[in-house]
Tab-separated table of N, CA and C in Angstrom:
chain	number	residue	atom	x	y	z
A	1	UNK	N	0.842	-1.170	0.000
A	1	UNK	CA	0.000	0.000	0.000
A	1	UNK	C	0.893	1.241	0.000
A	2	UNK	N	0.545	2.162	-0.878
A	2	UNK	CA	1.240	3.440	-0.946
A	2	UNK	C	0.457	4.477	-0.136
A	3	UNK	N	1.156	5.256	0.655
A	3	UNK	CA	0.540	6.311	1.451
A	3	UNK	C	0.960	7.657	0.895
A	4	UNK	N	-0.010	8.555	0.751
A	4	UNK	CA	0.277	9.891	0.235
A	4	UNK	C	-0.411	10.916	1.116
A	5	UNK	N	0.365	11.855	1.613
A	5	UNK	CA	-0.225	13.018	2.262
A	5	UNK	C	-0.524	14.007	1.153
A	6	UNK	N	-1.778	14.401	1.038
A	6	UNK	CA	-2.201	15.388	0.050
A	6	UNK	C	-2.622	16.608	0.852
A	7	UNK	N	-1.924	17.717	0.633
A	7	UNK	CA	-2.072	18.842	1.542
A	7	UNK	C	-2.051	20.187	0.839
A	8	UNK	N	-2.729	21.132	1.451
A	8	UNK	CA	-2.711	22.508	0.961
A	8	UNK	C	-1.525	23.210	1.597
A	9	UNK	N	-0.759	23.902	0.782
A	9	UNK	CA	0.347	24.710	1.298
A	9	UNK	C	1.700	24.087	1.031
A	10	UNK	N	2.654	24.945	0.811
A	10	UNK	CA	4.040	24.536	0.603
A	10	UNK	C	4.777	24.645	1.929
A	11	UNK	N	5.484	23.602	2.274
A	11	UNK	CA	6.231	23.595	3.525
A	11	UNK	C	7.603	24.191	3.277
A	12	UNK	N	7.815	25.364	3.816
A	12	UNK	CA	9.088	26.073	3.644
A	12	UNK	C	10.056	25.641	4.737
A	13	UNK	N	11.353	25.930	4.555
A	13	UNK	CA	12.314	25.590	5.605
A	13	UNK	C	11.893	26.210	6.937
A	14	UNK	N	12.052	25.441	7.990
A	14	UNK	CA	11.681	25.901	9.315
A	14	UNK	C	11.400	24.712	10.221
A	15	UNK	N	10.952	24.963	11.434
A	15	UNK	CA	10.763	23.875	12.399
A	15	UNK	C	9.704	22.858	11.987
A	16	UNK	N	8.626	23.296	11.321
A	16	UNK	CA	7.597	22.344	10.885
A	16	UNK	C	8.170	21.365	9.859
A	17	UNK	N	8.954	21.890	8.935
A	17	UNK	CA	9.558	21.039	7.910
A	17	UNK	C	10.582	20.091	8.526
A	18	UNK	N	11.383	20.585	9.445
A	18	UNK	CA	12.377	19.748	10.113
A	18	UNK	C	11.707	18.587	10.842
A	19	UNK	N	10.619	18.887	11.558
A	19	UNK	CA	9.903	17.843	12.280
A	19	UNK	C	9.277	16.845	11.314
A	20	UNK	N	8.648	17.352	10.252
A	20	UNK	CA	8.069	16.467	9.240
A	20	UNK	C	9.149	15.532	8.669
A	21	UNK	N	10.270	16.099	8.252
A	21	UNK	CA	11.337	15.301	7.633
A	21	UNK	C	11.902	14.261	8.598
A	22	UNK	N	11.948	14.590	9.878
A	22	UNK	CA	12.426	13.664	10.901
A	22	UNK	C	11.630	12.353	10.845
A	23	UNK	N	10.309	12.461	10.755
A	23	UNK	CA	9.470	11.253	10.711
A	23	UNK	C	9.366	10.669	9.308
A	24	UNK	N	9.296	11.500	8.304
A	24	UNK	CA	9.151	10.999	6.927
A	24	UNK	C	10.329	10.105	6.540
A	25	UNK	N	11.532	10.450	6.999
A	25	UNK	CA	12.721	9.629	6.690
A	25	UNK	C	12.606	8.230	7.280
A	26	UNK	N	11.836	8.072	8.347
A	26	UNK	CA	11.719	6.784	9.027
A	26	UNK	C	10.652	5.866	8.438
A	27	UNK	N	9.788	6.413	7.613
A	27	UNK	CA	8.692	5.620	7.056
A	27	UNK	C	9.241	4.706	5.963
A	28	UNK	N	8.985	3.422	6.100
A	28	UNK	CA	9.481	2.425	5.152
A	28	UNK	C	8.443	2.050	4.104
A	29	UNK	N	7.175	2.340	4.358
A	29	UNK	CA	6.143	2.077	3.369
A	29	UNK	C	6.337	3.032	2.204
A	30	UNK	N	5.892	2.677	1.015
A	30	UNK	CA	5.922	3.653	-0.077
A	30	UNK	C	5.137	4.900	0.352
A	31	UNK	N	5.768	6.058	0.251
A	31	UNK	CA	5.226	7.263	0.880
A	31	UNK	C	5.584	8.492	0.046
A	32	UNK	N	4.630	9.401	-0.084
A	32	UNK	CA	4.866	10.631	-0.837
A	32	UNK	C	4.019	11.754	-0.244
A	33	UNK	N	4.352	12.958	-0.655
A	33	UNK	CA	3.556	14.142	-0.307
A	33	UNK	C	3.248	14.875	-1.599
A	34	UNK	N	1.984	15.264	-1.766
A	34	UNK	CA	1.579	16.107	-2.881
A	34	UNK	C	1.038	17.404	-2.292
A	35	UNK	N	1.695	18.500	-2.632
A	35	UNK	CA	1.285	19.815	-2.144
A	35	UNK	C	0.490	20.534	-3.227
A	36	UNK	N	-0.573	21.194	-2.811
A	36	UNK	CA	-1.349	22.031	-3.724
A	36	UNK	C	-1.453	23.412	-3.102
A	37	UNK	N	-1.664	24.397	-3.960
A	37	UNK	CA	-1.723	25.755	-3.434
A	37	UNK	C	-2.526	26.647	-4.373
A	38	UNK	N	-3.363	27.456	-3.797
A	38	UNK	CA	-4.107	28.476	-4.532
A	38	UNK	C	-3.589	29.826	-4.061
A	39	UNK	N	-2.973	30.559	-4.958
A	39	UNK	CA	-2.353	31.828	-4.572
A	39	UNK	C	-3.247	33.036	-4.820
A	40	UNK	N	-4.281	32.853	-5.644
A	40	UNK	CA	-5.171	33.987	-5.912
A	40	UNK	C	-5.997	34.300	-4.671
A	41	UNK	N	-6.188	35.571	-4.400
A	41	UNK	CA	-7.081	35.917	-3.282
A	41	UNK	C	-8.533	35.644	-3.686
A	42	UNK	N	-9.181	34.744	-2.964
A	42	UNK	CA	-10.562	34.380	-3.248
A	42	UNK	C	-11.384	34.516	-1.972
A	43	UNK	N	-12.679	34.711	-2.107
A	43	UNK	CA	-13.535	34.647	-0.914
A	43	UNK	C	-13.356	33.277	-0.248
A	44	UNK	N	-13.483	33.225	1.059
A	44	UNK	CA	-13.150	32.015	1.813
A	44	UNK	C	-13.875	30.779	1.277
A	45	UNK	N	-15.186	30.862	1.058
A	45	UNK	CA	-15.922	29.689	0.573
A	45	UNK	C	-15.419	29.222	-0.792
A	46	UNK	N	-15.113	30.160	-1.668
A	46	UNK	CA	-14.597	29.806	-2.999
A	46	UNK	C	-13.193	29.213	-2.878
A	47	UNK	N	-12.400	29.773	-1.965
A	47	UNK	CA	-11.053	29.249	-1.754
A	47	UNK	C	-11.107	27.801	-1.282
A	48	UNK	N	-11.940	27.516	-0.304
A	48	UNK	CA	-12.056	26.150	0.215
A	48	UNK	C	-12.545	25.205	-0.885
A	49	UNK	N	-13.515	25.642	-1.670
A	49	UNK	CA	-14.030	24.807	-2.757
A	49	UNK	C	-12.946	24.548	-3.796
A	50	UNK	N	-12.197	25.588	-4.158
A	50	UNK	CA	-11.131	25.399	-5.154
A	50	UNK	C	-10.022	24.498	-4.610
A	51	UNK	N	-9.658	24.687	-3.339
A	51	UNK	CA	-8.652	23.808	-2.737
A	51	UNK	C	-9.116	22.357	-2.764
A	52	UNK	N	-10.418	22.131	-2.573
A	52	UNK	CA	-10.911	20.748	-2.606
A	52	UNK	C	-10.725	20.145	-3.994
A	53	UNK	N	-10.920	20.949	-5.030
A	53	UNK	CA	-10.686	20.467	-6.396
A	53	UNK	C	-9.212	20.108	-6.593
A	54	UNK	N	-8.324	20.965	-6.093
A	54	UNK	CA	-6.886	20.701	-6.204
A	54	UNK	C	-6.490	19.451	-5.425
A	55	UNK	N	-7.057	19.278	-4.228
A	55	UNK	CA	-6.748	18.110	-3.403
A	55	UNK	C	-7.209	16.824	-4.094
A	56	UNK	N	-8.410	16.851	-4.673
A	56	UNK	CA	-8.907	15.669	-5.396
A	56	UNK	C	-7.999	15.330	-6.578
A	57	UNK	N	-7.611	16.348	-7.326
A	57	UNK	CA	-6.771	16.127	-8.509
A	57	UNK	C	-5.401	15.572	-8.131
A	58	UNK	N	-4.893	15.947	-6.953
A	58	UNK	CA	-3.566	15.497	-6.526
A	58	UNK	C	-3.590	14.137	-5.832
A	59	UNK	N	-4.767	13.656	-5.478
A	59	UNK	CA	-4.885	12.362	-4.797
A	59	UNK	C	-4.767	11.230	-5.807
A	60	UNK	N	-4.126	10.139	-5.418
A	60	UNK	CA	-4.045	8.993	-6.325
A	60	UNK	C	-5.449	8.487	-6.673
A	61	UNK	N	-5.662	8.152	-7.914
A	61	UNK	CA	-6.967	7.658	-8.371
A	61	UNK	C	-7.314	6.355	-7.655
A	62	UNK	N	-8.526	6.282	-7.172
A	62	UNK	CA	-9.002	5.077	-6.508
A	62	UNK	C	-8.498	4.892	-5.087
A	63	UNK	N	-7.835	5.892	-4.537
A	63	UNK	CA	-7.270	5.769	-3.188
A	63	UNK	C	-8.366	5.752	-2.135
A	64	UNK	N	-8.103	5.047	-1.050
A	64	UNK	CA	-8.891	5.221	0.161
A	64	UNK	C	-8.502	6.595	0.695
A	65	UNK	N	-9.474	7.335	1.182
A	65	UNK	CA	-9.213	8.703	1.628
A	65	UNK	C	-9.442	8.814	3.130
A	66	UNK	N	-8.438	9.352	3.801
A	66	UNK	CA	-8.553	9.728	5.206
A	66	UNK	C	-8.527	11.253	5.234
A	67	UNK	N	-9.644	11.852	5.623
A	67	UNK	CA	-9.729	13.306	5.725
A	67	UNK	C	-9.415	13.718	7.156
A	68	UNK	N	-8.468	14.618	7.324
A	68	UNK	CA	-8.127	15.130	8.646
A	68	UNK	C	-9.057	16.300	8.934
A	69	UNK	N	-9.939	16.124	9.925
A	69	UNK	CA	-10.963	17.129	10.193
A	69	UNK	C	-11.387	17.042	11.652
A	70	UNK	N	-11.651	18.167	12.242
A	70	UNK	CA	-12.027	18.214	13.650
A	70	UNK	C	-13.287	17.452	13.991
A	71	UNK	N	-14.159	17.222	13.014
A	71	UNK	CA	-15.404	16.495	13.277
A	71	UNK	C	-15.219	14.981	13.216
A	72	UNK	N	-14.000	14.545	12.940
A	72	UNK	CA	-13.768	13.120	12.732
A	72	UNK	C	-13.634	12.319	14.002
A	73	UNK	N	-13.337	11.042	13.814
A	73	UNK	CA	-13.118	10.122	14.930
A	73	UNK	C	-11.735	10.368	15.509
A	74	UNK	N	-11.647	10.379	16.816
A	74	UNK	CA	-10.360	10.497	17.498
A	74	UNK	C	-9.890	9.079	17.821
A	75	UNK	N	-9.257	8.438	16.848
A	75	UNK	CA	-8.779	7.071	17.027
A	75	UNK	C	-7.501	7.039	17.856
A	76	UNK	N	-7.309	5.941	18.547
A	76	UNK	CA	-6.014	5.724	19.180
A	76	UNK	C	-5.002	5.394	18.078
A	77	UNK	N	-3.746	5.484	18.421
A	77	UNK	CA	-2.707	5.106	17.454
A	77	UNK	C	-2.834	3.640	17.066
A	78	UNK	N	-3.201	2.801	18.029
A	78	UNK	CA	-3.370	1.377	17.741
A	78	UNK	C	-4.522	1.151	16.762
A	79	UNK	N	-5.620	1.867	16.946
A	79	UNK	CA	-6.768	1.714	16.058
A	79	UNK	C	-6.439	2.204	14.647
A	80	UNK	N	-5.708	3.297	14.544
A	80	UNK	CA	-5.286	3.781	13.226
A	80	UNK	C	-4.356	2.764	12.570
A	81	UNK	N	-3.443	2.208	13.341
A	81	UNK	CA	-2.534	1.189	12.794
A	81	UNK	C	-3.324	-0.025	12.304
A	82	UNK	N	-4.324	-0.456	13.086
A	82	UNK	CA	-5.140	-1.600	12.654
A	82	UNK	C	-5.871	-1.280	11.350
A	83	UNK	N	-6.395	-0.058	11.221
A	83	UNK	CA	-7.113	0.320	9.992
A	83	UNK	C	-6.158	0.298	8.802
A	84	UNK	N	-4.988	0.918	8.958
A	84	UNK	CA	-4.017	0.915	7.861
A	84	UNK	C	-3.550	-0.506	7.548
A	85	UNK	N	-3.334	-1.301	8.588
A	85	UNK	CA	-2.926	-2.692	8.387
A	85	UNK	C	-3.980	-3.502	7.666
A	86	UNK	N	-5.252	-3.274	7.994
A	86	UNK	CA	-6.342	-3.984	7.313
A	86	UNK	C	-6.397	-3.592	5.846
A	87	UNK	N	-6.264	-2.302	5.560
A	87	UNK	CA	-6.272	-1.870	4.160
A	87	UNK	C	-5.078	-2.446	3.410
A	88	UNK	N	-3.920	-2.479	4.075
A	88	UNK	CA	-2.736	-3.090	3.448
A	88	UNK	C	-2.999	-4.560	3.145
A	89	UNK	N	-3.591	-5.274	4.110
A	89	UNK	CA	-3.852	-6.698	3.947
A	89	UNK	C	-4.944	-6.969	2.914
A	90	UNK	N	-5.831	-5.994	2.682
A	90	UNK	CA	-6.860	-6.107	1.645
A	90	UNK	C	-6.306	-5.748	0.269
A	91	UNK	N	-5.019	-5.456	0.209
A	91	UNK	CA	-4.337	-5.075	-1.034
A	91	UNK	C	-4.882	-3.772	-1.613
A	92	UNK	N	-5.234	-2.848	-0.719
A	92	UNK	CA	-5.616	-1.509	-1.163
A	92	UNK	C	-4.354	-0.869	-1.729
A	93	UNK	N	-4.425	-0.358	-2.945
A	93	UNK	CA	-3.237	0.184	-3.596
A	93	UNK	C	-2.750	1.491	-3.008
A	94	UNK	N	-3.680	2.410	-2.768
A	94	UNK	CA	-3.287	3.744	-2.316
A	94	UNK	C	-4.198	4.222	-1.194
A	95	UNK	N	-3.599	4.943	-0.281
A	95	UNK	CA	-4.336	5.659	0.753
A	95	UNK	C	-3.848	7.094	0.744
A	96	UNK	N	-4.791	8.025	0.674
A	96	UNK	CA	-4.470	9.458	0.701
A	96	UNK	C	-4.940	10.035	2.021
A	97	UNK	N	-4.038	10.698	2.706
A	97	UNK	CA	-4.358	11.413	3.939
A	97	UNK	C	-4.443	12.883	3.570
A	98	UNK	N	-5.635	13.457	3.646
A	98	UNK	CA	-5.904	14.773	3.091
A	98	UNK	C	-5.958	15.814	4.201
A	99	UNK	N	-5.129	16.852	4.041
A	99	UNK	CA	-5.038	17.950	5.001
A	99	UNK	C	-5.455	19.230	4.290
A	100	UNK	N	-6.440	19.906	4.835
A	100	UNK	CA	-6.903	21.155	4.247
A	100	UNK	C	-5.978	22.311	4.554
A	101	UNK	N	-6.347	23.458	4.039
A	101	UNK	CA	-5.585	24.676	4.275
A	101	UNK	C	-5.985	25.341	5.576
A	102	UNK	N	-5.592	26.591	5.710
A	102	UNK	CA	-5.846	27.340	6.934
A	102	UNK	C	-7.332	27.436	7.264
A	103	UNK	N	-8.183	27.364	6.256
A	103	UNK	CA	-9.637	27.459	6.477
A	103	UNK	C	-10.303	26.087	6.582
A	104	UNK	N	-9.514	25.018	6.493
A	104	UNK	CA	-10.057	23.677	6.648
A	104	UNK	C	-10.405	23.000	5.338
A	105	UNK	N	-11.081	21.866	5.456
A	105	UNK	CA	-11.482	21.054	4.301
A	105	UNK	C	-12.922	21.366	3.909
A	106	UNK	N	-13.184	21.291	2.629
A	106	UNK	CA	-14.545	21.450	2.121
A	106	UNK	C	-15.389	20.267	2.603
A	107	UNK	N	-16.646	20.521	2.893
A	107	UNK	CA	-17.543	19.476	3.401
A	107	UNK	C	-17.672	18.304	2.431
A	108	UNK	N	-17.508	18.536	1.131
A	108	UNK	CA	-17.623	17.430	0.167
A	108	UNK	C	-16.507	16.411	0.349
A	109	UNK	N	-15.310	16.868	0.660
A	109	UNK	CA	-14.207	15.924	0.888
A	109	UNK	C	-14.459	15.139	2.166
A	110	UNK	N	-14.930	15.830	3.190
A	110	UNK	CA	-15.215	15.169	4.468
A	110	UNK	C	-16.307	14.112	4.270
A	111	UNK	N	-17.358	14.445	3.547
A	111	UNK	CA	-18.469	13.501	3.375
A	111	UNK	C	-18.100	12.320	2.477
A	112	UNK	N	-17.153	12.482	1.581
A	112	UNK	CA	-16.759	11.408	0.668
A	112	UNK	C	-15.657	10.514	1.228
A	113	UNK	N	-15.023	10.923	2.305
A	113	UNK	CA	-13.855	10.207	2.830
A	113	UNK	C	-14.233	8.820	3.353
A	114	UNK	N	-13.290	7.903	3.246
A	114	UNK	CA	-13.464	6.570	3.818
A	114	UNK	C	-13.318	6.596	5.332
A	115	UNK	N	-12.552	7.549	5.821
A	115	UNK	CA	-12.359	7.743	7.260
A	115	UNK	C	-12.140	9.231	7.490
A	116	UNK	N	-12.869	9.792	8.443
A	116	UNK	CA	-12.636	11.178	8.865
A	116	UNK	C	-11.962	11.075	10.222
A	117	UNK	N	-10.748	11.583	10.296
A	117	UNK	CA	-9.892	11.414	11.464
A	117	UNK	C	-9.640	12.755	12.128
A	118	UNK	N	-9.778	12.778	13.432
A	118	UNK	CA	-9.493	13.981	14.209
A	118	UNK	C	-8.287	13.730	15.094
A	119	UNK	N	-7.458	14.736	15.221
A	119	UNK	CA	-6.341	14.668	16.153
A	119	UNK	C	-6.683	15.429	17.425
A	120	UNK	N	-7.943	15.427	17.790
A	120	UNK	CA	-8.391	16.048	19.033
A	120	UNK	C	-9.235	17.277	18.789
A	121	UNK	N	-9.757	17.815	19.875
A	121	UNK	CA	-10.689	18.938	19.797
A	121	UNK	C	-9.997	20.275	19.539
A	122	UNK	N	-8.706	20.341	19.746
A	122	UNK	CA	-7.997	21.600	19.513
A	122	UNK	C	-7.748	21.779	18.019
A	123	UNK	N	-7.517	23.008	17.610
A	123	UNK	CA	-7.205	23.303	16.215
A	123	UNK	C	-5.695	23.302	16.038
A	124	UNK	N	-5.228	22.501	15.081
A	124	UNK	CA	-3.797	22.429	14.777
A	124	UNK	C	-3.503	23.258	13.537
A	125	UNK	N	-2.358	23.943	13.475
A	125	UNK	CA	-1.969	24.634	12.241
A	125	UNK	C	-1.822	23.616	11.115
A	126	UNK	N	-2.342	23.948	9.925
A	126	UNK	CA	-2.342	22.956	8.847
A	126	UNK	C	-0.936	22.533	8.446
A	127	UNK	N	0.049	23.420	8.563
A	127	UNK	CA	1.416	23.013	8.212
A	127	UNK	C	2.020	22.083	9.269
A	128	UNK	N	1.619	22.234	10.520
A	128	UNK	CA	2.093	21.326	11.563
A	128	UNK	C	1.422	19.958	11.449
A	129	UNK	N	0.208	19.924	10.896
A	129	UNK	CA	-0.499	18.651	10.744
A	129	UNK	C	0.288	17.654	9.898
A	130	UNK	N	1.032	18.159	8.926
A	130	UNK	CA	1.830	17.260	8.085
A	130	UNK	C	2.818	16.466	8.937
A	131	UNK	N	3.472	17.116	9.887
A	131	UNK	CA	4.410	16.429	10.771
A	131	UNK	C	3.677	15.454	11.686
A	132	UNK	N	2.519	15.861	12.202
A	132	UNK	CA	1.756	14.973	13.077
A	132	UNK	C	1.283	13.729	12.324
A	133	UNK	N	0.835	13.915	11.096
A	133	UNK	CA	0.391	12.772	10.286
A	133	UNK	C	1.574	11.860	9.971
A	134	UNK	N	2.708	12.427	9.606
A	134	UNK	CA	3.890	11.604	9.319
A	134	UNK	C	4.296	10.802	10.552
A	135	UNK	N	4.227	11.423	11.726
A	135	UNK	CA	4.579	10.701	12.949
A	135	UNK	C	3.615	9.552	13.187
A	136	UNK	N	2.329	9.758	12.946
A	136	UNK	CA	1.353	8.694	13.162
A	136	UNK	C	1.499	7.575	12.134
A	137	UNK	N	1.880	7.905	10.919
A	137	UNK	CA	2.167	6.859	9.923
A	137	UNK	C	3.364	6.034	10.393
A	138	UNK	N	4.405	6.722	10.826
A	138	UNK	CA	5.582	6.014	11.339
A	138	UNK	C	5.200	5.147	12.542
A	139	UNK	N	4.406	5.711	13.446
A	139	UNK	CA	3.994	4.967	14.642
A	139	UNK	C	3.180	3.735	14.231
A	140	UNK	N	2.267	3.880	13.280
A	140	UNK	CA	1.468	2.745	12.815
A	140	UNK	C	2.370	1.661	12.239
A	141	UNK	N	3.350	2.073	11.457
A	141	UNK	CA	4.315	1.130	10.891
A	141	UNK	C	4.997	0.353	12.014
A	142	UNK	N	5.404	1.049	13.065
A	142	UNK	CA	6.112	0.407	14.169
A	142	UNK	C	5.181	-0.490	14.990
A	143	UNK	N	3.940	-0.054	15.199
A	143	UNK	CA	2.974	-0.890	15.920
A	143	UNK	C	2.761	-2.200	15.169
A	144	UNK	N	2.538	-2.100	13.867
A	144	UNK	CA	2.271	-3.298	13.077
A	144	UNK	C	3.487	-4.215	12.996
A	145	UNK	N	4.681	-3.657	13.152
A	145	UNK	CA	5.904	-4.464	13.138
A	145	UNK	C	6.240	-5.014	14.533
A	146	UNK	N	5.449	-4.628	15.534
A	146	UNK	CA	5.728	-5.088	16.900
A	146	UNK	C	6.915	-4.409	17.551
A	147	UNK	N	7.291	-3.262	17.038
A	147	UNK	CA	8.458	-2.534	17.550
A	147	UNK	C	8.074	-1.775	18.822
A	148	UNK	N	8.986	-1.672	19.782
A	148	UNK	CA	8.660	-0.999	21.039
A	148	UNK	C	8.570	0.536	20.968
A	149	UNK	N	8.829	1.147	19.813
A	149	UNK	CA	8.740	2.615	19.710
A	149	UNK	C	7.447	3.137	20.280
A	150	UNK	N	6.366	2.448	19.998
A	150	UNK	CA	5.053	2.930	20.414
A	150	UNK	C	4.924	3.026	21.937
A	151	UNK	N	5.596	2.179	22.636
A	151	UNK	CA	5.467	2.159	24.090
A	151	UNK	C	6.526	3.004	24.795
A	152	UNK	N	7.405	3.626	24.034
A	152	UNK	CA	8.476	4.390	24.676
A	152	UNK	C	8.049	5.808	24.986
């Protein structure tokens, strides 16, 4: 199974990128990031709608979609690992983890997702979410391999 983070925004050099790269280097599963960006100033609703079009276009065709959204399920790391492991064992080709921009994800992406995942009730900066998602992918990989990283 190939995992792809599909996200709004370009990650520039800085602490968020350093943290993301720290975990991304450790992921052994086929893994990629696709960044999309809308630079034109648009009304917020139009911006979110256009970003959703860009996110869909950048997602692998036929992928299972995990939408990162505050309204989603707050799974434990073990439960997320089991879900990814089940999809891997079902020979799912691609999984896209979709992160919206500063204004969030369009409701159409949330409603179409195979899993809507929340990282808690607090609001996380969308650029920091990339690092958090990479860490959870790495953690899931380690849980499924029986590695003690998860318990440390």
